[in-house]
mmCIF file of C-alpha atoms in Angstrom:
data_model
loop_
_atom_site.group_PDB
_atom_site.id
_atom_site.type_symbol
_atom_site.label_atom_id
_atom_site.label_comp_id
_atom_site.label_asym_id
_atom_site.label_seq_id
_atom_site.Cartn_x
_atom_site.Cartn_y
_atom_site.Cartn_z
ATOM 1 C CA UNK A 11 102.238 95.204 125.866
ATOM 2 C CA UNK A 12 100.841 91.776 126.486
ATOM 3 C CA UNK A 13 97.483 93.534 127.777
ATOM 4 C CA UNK A 14 97.420 95.192 124.451
ATOM 5 C CA UNK A 15 97.385 92.028 122.538
ATOM 6 C CA UNK A 16 94.849 90.239 125.007
ATOM 7 C CA UNK A 17 92.364 92.914 124.507
ATOM 8 C CA UNK A 18 92.833 93.080 120.816
ATOM 9 C CA UNK A 19 92.369 88.983 120.968
ATOM 10 C CA UNK A 20 89.199 89.376 122.498
ATOM 11 C CA UNK A 21 87.811 91.443 119.819
ATOM 12 C CA UNK A 22 88.347 88.800 117.056
ATOM 13 C CA UNK A 23 84.457 87.065 117.428
ATOM 14 C CA UNK A 24 83.118 90.734 116.806
ATOM 15 C CA UNK A 25 85.809 91.358 113.772
ATOM 16 C CA UNK A 26 84.611 88.306 112.230
ATOM 17 C CA UNK A 27 81.007 88.699 112.687
ATOM 18 C CA UNK A 28 81.624 91.939 110.902
ATOM 19 C CA UNK A 29 83.739 90.903 108.142
ATOM 20 C CA UNK A 30 81.263 88.023 107.420
ATOM 21 C CA UNK A 31 78.371 90.971 107.098
ATOM 22 C CA UNK A 32 80.686 92.619 104.765
ATOM 23 C CA UNK A 33 81.911 89.417 102.421
ATOM 24 C CA UNK A 34 79.802 86.726 102.069
ATOM 25 C CA UNK A 35 82.622 84.359 101.685
ATOM 26 C CA UNK A 36 84.288 83.006 104.970
ATOM 27 C CA UNK A 37 87.819 82.625 103.711
ATOM 28 C CA UNK A 38 87.643 86.372 102.452
ATOM 29 C CA UNK A 39 86.051 87.396 105.612
ATOM 30 C CA UNK A 40 88.898 85.429 107.753
ATOM 31 C CA UNK A 41 91.617 87.068 105.172
ATOM 32 C CA UNK A 42 90.092 90.420 106.165
ATOM 33 C CA UNK A 43 90.490 89.676 109.703
ATOM 34 C CA UNK A 44 93.973 88.479 109.389
ATOM 35 C CA UNK A 45 94.781 91.413 107.478
ATOM 36 C CA UNK A 46 93.336 93.688 110.262
ATOM 37 C CA UNK A 47 95.382 91.717 112.902
ATOM 38 C CA UNK A 48 98.578 92.249 111.094
ATOM 39 C CA UNK A 49 98.229 95.668 110.663
ATOM 40 C CA UNK A 50 96.996 96.506 114.112
ATOM 41 C CA UNK A 51 99.844 94.405 115.720
ATOM 42 C CA UNK A 52 102.457 96.378 113.571
ATOM 43 C CA UNK A 53 100.824 99.585 114.448
ATOM 44 C CA UNK A 54 100.320 98.610 118.043
ATOM 45 C CA UNK A 55 101.749 102.034 119.344
ATOM 46 C CA UNK A 56 99.080 103.948 117.531
ATOM 47 C CA UNK A 57 96.153 102.542 120.124
ATOM 48 C CA UNK A 58 96.038 104.687 122.962
ATOM 49 C CA UNK A 59 96.162 102.818 126.277
ATOM 50 C CA UNK A 60 92.981 102.872 128.174
ATOM 51 C CA UNK A 61 90.613 102.949 125.287
ATOM 52 C CA UNK A 62 88.907 99.782 124.039
ATOM 53 C CA UNK A 63 90.469 98.509 120.950
ATOM 54 C CA UNK A 64 87.190 98.099 119.423
ATOM 55 C CA UNK A 65 86.684 101.250 117.427
ATOM 56 C CA UNK A 66 90.357 101.317 116.396
ATOM 57 C CA UNK A 67 90.117 97.741 114.994
ATOM 58 C CA UNK A 68 86.921 98.433 113.158
ATOM 59 C CA UNK A 69 88.343 101.346 111.603
ATOM 60 C CA UNK A 70 91.347 99.277 110.505
ATOM 61 C CA UNK A 71 88.957 96.664 109.115
ATOM 62 C CA UNK A 72 86.671 99.359 107.472
ATOM 63 C CA UNK A 73 89.727 100.856 105.687
ATOM 64 C CA UNK A 74 91.077 97.510 104.396
ATOM 65 C CA UNK A 75 87.798 96.698 103.196
ATOM 66 C CA UNK A 76 87.217 99.813 101.065
ATOM 67 C CA UNK A 77 91.032 99.459 99.862
ATOM 68 C CA UNK A 78 90.088 95.779 98.902
ATOM 69 C CA UNK A 79 86.668 96.916 97.066
ATOM 70 C CA UNK A 80 88.728 99.747 95.160
ATOM 71 C CA UNK A 81 90.990 96.923 94.061
ATOM 72 C CA UNK A 82 88.352 94.646 92.751
ATOM 73 C CA UNK A 83 86.533 97.519 90.839
ATOM 74 C CA UNK A 84 89.663 98.527 89.079
ATOM 75 C CA UNK A 85 90.033 94.989 88.110
ATOM 76 C CA UNK A 86 86.443 94.549 86.953
ATOM 77 C CA UNK A 87 85.963 91.558 89.172
ATOM 78 C CA UNK A 88 82.889 90.438 90.927
ATOM 79 C CA UNK A 89 82.661 92.344 94.287
ATOM 80 C CA UNK A 90 80.675 89.753 96.257
ATOM 81 C CA UNK A 91 81.692 86.161 95.964
ATOM 82 C CA UNK A 92 79.153 83.358 95.435
ATOM 83 C CA UNK A 93 77.912 81.259 98.500
ATOM 84 C CA UNK A 94 80.075 78.436 99.395
ATOM 85 C CA UNK A 95 78.707 74.985 98.392
ATOM 86 C CA UNK A 96 77.541 74.124 101.994
ATOM 87 C CA UNK A 97 75.672 77.153 102.014
ATOM 88 C CA UNK A 98 73.943 76.982 99.019
ATOM 89 C CA UNK A 99 72.135 73.795 99.640
ATOM 90 C CA UNK A 100 68.446 73.931 100.851
ATOM 91 C CA UNK A 101 67.322 72.510 103.712
ATOM 92 C CA UNK A 102 63.937 72.407 105.376
ATOM 93 C CA UNK A 103 63.948 74.609 108.241
ATOM 94 C CA UNK A 104 62.794 73.597 111.510
ATOM 95 C CA UNK A 105 61.251 76.795 112.754
ATOM 96 C CA UNK A 106 60.110 79.849 111.227
ATOM 97 C CA UNK A 107 62.795 82.103 112.928
ATOM 98 C CA UNK A 108 65.185 80.345 110.964
ATOM 99 C CA UNK A 109 63.583 81.199 107.888
ATOM 100 C CA UNK A 110 63.248 84.759 108.922
ATOM 101 C CA UNK A 111 66.503 84.905 109.762
ATOM 102 C CA UNK A 112 68.109 83.371 106.334
ATOM 103 C CA UNK A 113 65.759 86.092 104.592
ATOM 104 C CA UNK A 114 66.954 89.271 106.782
ATOM 105 C CA UNK A 115 70.723 87.924 106.296
ATOM 106 C CA UNK A 116 70.098 87.341 102.174
ATOM 107 C CA UNK A 117 68.394 90.905 101.950
ATOM 108 C CA UNK A 118 71.238 92.308 104.197
ATOM 109 C CA UNK A 119 73.655 91.051 101.515
ATOM 110 C CA UNK A 120 71.575 92.312 98.586
ATOM 111 C CA UNK A 121 71.826 95.887 99.590
ATOM 112 C CA UNK A 122 74.753 98.182 98.742
ATOM 113 C CA UNK A 123 78.117 97.682 100.916
ATOM 114 C CA UNK A 124 78.116 101.171 102.327
ATOM 115 C CA UNK A 125 74.625 101.107 103.579
ATOM 116 C CA UNK A 126 75.228 97.339 104.683
ATOM 117 C CA UNK A 127 78.283 98.471 106.796
ATOM 118 C CA UNK A 128 76.410 101.544 108.241
ATOM 119 C CA UNK A 129 73.560 99.090 109.494
ATOM 120 C CA UNK A 130 76.087 96.526 110.858
ATOM 121 C CA UNK A 131 78.125 99.085 112.723
ATOM 122 C CA UNK A 132 74.802 100.512 114.522
ATOM 123 C CA UNK A 133 72.192 97.987 114.711
ATOM 124 C CA UNK A 134 74.454 94.670 115.254
ATOM 125 C CA UNK A 135 77.878 95.853 116.624
ATOM 126 C CA UNK A 136 76.185 98.699 118.733
ATOM 127 C CA UNK A 137 78.174 101.567 117.842
ATOM 128 C CA UNK A 138 76.691 105.042 118.232
ATOM 129 C CA UNK A 139 76.033 107.042 115.548
ATOM 130 C CA UNK A 140 79.073 108.997 116.007
ATOM 131 C CA UNK A 141 81.251 106.391 116.761
ATOM 132 C CA UNK A 142 80.102 104.443 113.412
ATOM 133 C CA UNK A 143 80.525 107.557 111.576
ATOM 134 C CA UNK A 144 84.081 108.016 112.834
ATOM 135 C CA UNK A 145 85.151 104.594 111.741
ATOM 136 C CA UNK A 146 83.357 104.699 108.410
ATOM 137 C CA UNK A 147 84.956 107.938 107.759
ATOM 138 C CA UNK A 148 81.810 110.063 106.888
ATOM 139 C CA UNK A 149 79.969 112.554 108.605
ATOM 140 C CA UNK A 150 77.050 111.733 111.071
ATOM 141 C CA UNK A 151 74.363 113.022 108.586
ATOM 142 C CA UNK A 152 75.582 110.835 105.755
ATOM 143 C CA UNK A 153 75.641 107.691 108.264
ATOM 144 C CA UNK A 154 72.344 108.335 109.156
ATOM 145 C CA UNK A 155 71.092 108.724 105.480
ATOM 146 C CA UNK A 156 72.776 105.307 104.743
ATOM 147 C CA UNK A 157 70.942 103.784 107.716
ATOM 148 C CA UNK A 158 67.638 105.240 106.839
ATOM 149 C CA UNK A 159 68.017 104.192 103.001
ATOM 150 C CA UNK A 160 69.288 100.871 103.698
ATOM 151 C CA UNK A 161 66.667 100.030 106.143
ATOM 152 C CA UNK A 162 64.056 101.312 103.623
ATOM 153 C CA UNK A 163 65.752 98.944 101.020
ATOM 154 C CA UNK A 164 65.804 96.075 103.749
ATOM 155 C CA UNK A 165 61.906 96.829 104.392
ATOM 156 C CA UNK A 166 61.298 96.384 100.515
ATOM 157 C CA UNK A 167 63.384 93.144 99.990
ATOM 158 C CA UNK A 168 61.904 91.552 102.882
ATOM 159 C CA UNK A 169 58.060 92.471 101.722
ATOM 160 C CA UNK A 170 58.746 91.016 98.575
ATOM 161 C CA UNK A 171 60.348 87.922 99.870
ATOM 162 C CA UNK A 172 57.384 87.520 102.212
ATOM 163 C CA UNK A 173 54.927 87.787 99.640
ATOM 164 C CA UNK A 174 56.784 85.292 97.441
ATOM 165 C CA UNK A 175 56.763 82.728 100.211
ATOM 166 C CA UNK A 176 53.058 83.228 100.818
ATOM 167 C CA UNK A 177 52.431 82.392 97.213
ATOM 168 C CA UNK A 178 51.550 78.556 97.044
ATOM 169 C CA UNK A 179 51.590 76.640 93.641
ATOM 170 C CA UNK A 180 48.382 74.358 93.373
ATOM 171 C CA UNK A 181 48.695 71.480 90.913
ATOM 172 C CA UNK A 182 45.760 69.700 89.376
#
């Protein structure tokens, strides 16, 4: 039993990263991770020994996220929370990579949650298409479609932001 708990604890950084990619607010993301861990520990017997808990935990988290989004949609509240005060402050970037990373993260947050979840599962978390489709509870073709559309949407957003960045205002 302790080995199972240790394996689950080792997945917390990945769970937090995924939760933060789904929800922009750190506190909400941490709440989602906590809910996921609570549910996992209560249902520890459902996890098959010998397998990595990663897929199982990500499936639990995704289902909790979907439930949360449904509650928000029923209540009519905003789905995405605004940036925290510290995140909204502009600071000059020391490196071009920092600007590019920020633009990518902003663009990722701008696409639909379904596409974002599919992209994060495959491109960032490293799940195969089959594993990600299983975790998200959609057919593999739907997952691939979401990824393709999400990538296209990201390209459009990133092209637009790079054009805006290259425009300079000249004062006389």
